[in-house]
PDB file of C-alpha atoms in Angstrom:
ATOM      1  CA  UNK L  17       0.000   0.000   0.000  1.00 67.00           C
ATOM      2  CA  UNK L  18       1.634   3.164  -1.192  1.00 68.00           C
ATOM      3  CA  UNK L  19      -0.585   5.643   0.605  1.00 85.00           C
ATOM      4  CA  UNK L  20      -1.021   4.459   4.186  1.00 90.00           C
ATOM      5  CA  UNK L  21       1.467   6.889   5.709  1.00 91.00           C
ATOM      6  CA  UNK L  22       0.291   9.754   3.474  1.00 90.00           C
ATOM      7  CA  UNK L  23      -3.340   9.172   4.473  1.00 92.00           C
ATOM      8  CA  UNK L  24      -2.401   9.020   8.135  1.00 94.00           C
ATOM      9  CA  UNK L  25      -0.448  12.273   7.900  1.00 94.00           C
ATOM     10  CA  UNK L  26      -3.099  14.037   5.815  1.00 93.00           C
ATOM     11  CA  UNK L  27      -5.767  13.234   8.396  1.00 95.00           C
ATOM     12  CA  UNK L  28      -3.436  13.934  11.344  1.00 97.00           C
ATOM     13  CA  UNK L  29      -3.812  10.471  12.826  1.00 97.00           C
ATOM     14  CA  UNK L  30      -1.347   8.831  15.174  1.00 97.00           C
ATOM     15  CA  UNK L  31      -0.072   5.358  14.373  1.00 97.00           C
ATOM     16  CA  UNK L  32      -2.237   4.055  17.198  1.00 98.00           C
ATOM     17  CA  UNK L  33      -5.382   5.663  15.746  1.00 97.00           C
ATOM     18  CA  UNK L  34      -4.608   4.426  12.238  1.00 96.00           C
ATOM     19  CA  UNK L  35      -3.869   0.913  13.440  1.00 96.00           C
ATOM     20  CA  UNK L  36      -7.276   0.839  15.161  1.00 96.00           C
ATOM     21  CA  UNK L  37      -8.997   1.943  11.948  1.00 95.00           C
ATOM     22  CA  UNK L  38      -7.197  -0.807  10.066  1.00 94.00           C
ATOM     23  CA  UNK L  39      -7.595  -3.455  12.759  1.00 93.00           C
ATOM     24  CA  UNK L  40      -3.856  -4.210  12.950  1.00 93.00           C
ATOM     25  CA  UNK L  41      -1.080  -3.679  15.468  1.00 94.00           C
ATOM     26  CA  UNK L  42       1.059  -0.545  15.527  1.00 96.00           C
ATOM     27  CA  UNK L  43       4.030  -2.780  14.671  1.00 93.00           C
ATOM     28  CA  UNK L  44       2.280  -4.060  11.530  1.00 92.00           C
ATOM     29  CA  UNK L  45       1.380  -0.497  10.580  1.00 93.00           C
ATOM     30  CA  UNK L  46       5.013   0.577  10.969  1.00 93.00           C
ATOM     31  CA  UNK L  47       6.076  -2.297   8.722  1.00 91.00           C
ATOM     32  CA  UNK L  48       3.497  -1.315   6.122  1.00 89.00           C
ATOM     33  CA  UNK L  49       4.521   2.344   6.234  1.00 90.00           C
ATOM     34  CA  UNK L  50       8.139   1.297   5.705  1.00 89.00           C
ATOM     35  CA  UNK L  51       7.098  -0.237   2.377  1.00 83.00           C
ATOM     36  CA  UNK L  52       7.023  -3.875   3.449  1.00 84.00           C
ATOM     37  CA  UNK L  53       4.036  -6.161   3.731  1.00 80.00           C
ATOM     38  CA  UNK L  54       3.596  -7.518   7.252  1.00 79.00           C
ATOM     39  CA  UNK L  55       3.162 -11.286   7.495  1.00 78.00           C
ATOM     40  CA  UNK L  56      -0.455 -12.434   7.439  1.00 80.00           C
ATOM     41  CA  UNK L  57      -1.886  -9.083   6.326  1.00 80.00           C
ATOM     42  CA  UNK L  58      -5.512  -9.810   5.495  1.00 84.00           C
ATOM     43  CA  UNK L  59      -7.447  -8.333   2.626  1.00 86.00           C
ATOM     44  CA  UNK L  60     -10.057  -7.087   5.113  1.00 89.00           C
ATOM     45  CA  UNK L  61      -7.476  -4.541   6.286  1.00 90.00           C
ATOM     46  CA  UNK L  62      -7.450  -2.989   2.809  1.00 89.00           C
ATOM     47  CA  UNK L  63     -11.246  -2.851   2.720  1.00 92.00           C
ATOM     48  CA  UNK L  64     -11.442  -1.239   6.174  1.00 93.00           C
ATOM     49  CA  UNK L  65      -8.947   1.402   5.123  1.00 92.00           C
ATOM     50  CA  UNK L  66     -10.635   2.107   1.792  1.00 93.00           C
ATOM     51  CA  UNK L  67     -14.088   2.342   3.392  1.00 95.00           C
ATOM     52  CA  UNK L  68     -12.899   4.665   6.148  1.00 95.00           C
ATOM     53  CA  UNK L  69     -11.271   7.079   3.700  1.00 94.00           C
ATOM     54  CA  UNK L  70     -13.877   6.628   0.933  1.00 94.00           C
ATOM     55  CA  UNK L  71     -11.401   5.210  -1.582  1.00 91.00           C
ATOM     56  CA  UNK L  72     -11.438   2.315  -4.001  1.00 91.00           C
ATOM     57  CA  UNK L  73      -9.142  -0.460  -2.719  1.00 89.00           C
ATOM     58  CA  UNK L  74      -7.078  -0.281  -5.938  1.00 87.00           C
ATOM     59  CA  UNK L  75      -6.214   3.343  -5.151  1.00 86.00           C
ATOM     60  CA  UNK L  76      -4.160   2.184  -2.175  1.00 83.00           C
ATOM     61  CA  UNK L  77      -1.854   0.236  -4.486  1.00 79.00           C
ATOM     62  CA  UNK L  78      -1.396   2.779  -7.288  1.00 78.00           C
ATOM     63  CA  UNK L  79       1.427   5.291  -6.759  1.00 72.00           C
ATOM     64  CA  UNK L  80      -0.399   8.245  -8.335  1.00 72.00           C
ATOM     65  CA  UNK L  81      -4.000   7.565  -7.358  1.00 58.00           C
ATOM     66  CA  UNK L  82      -4.537   9.921  -4.406  1.00 57.00           C
TER      67      UNK L  82
END
C-alpha cells in the first residue's frame, strides 16, 4: 500500500489511531509504512482502510492515485 502513511499524515492520525482503523497492530502499521508487507496481512485490512477514507481499494496500491 503506497498511501497508508500519506493518508495518516493528511488526516493527522497517530499510528495508534490508524492501526485501530485498520484493525492491525502498531508494529504491523510501521512495517506497512516502511514499504514492506507484514506477514499475514488480510485483505479485510485494505477494505477497512478504503471504506474509512472513501477510496477504491485499488487506489491504495497505485502510486499516483490519491
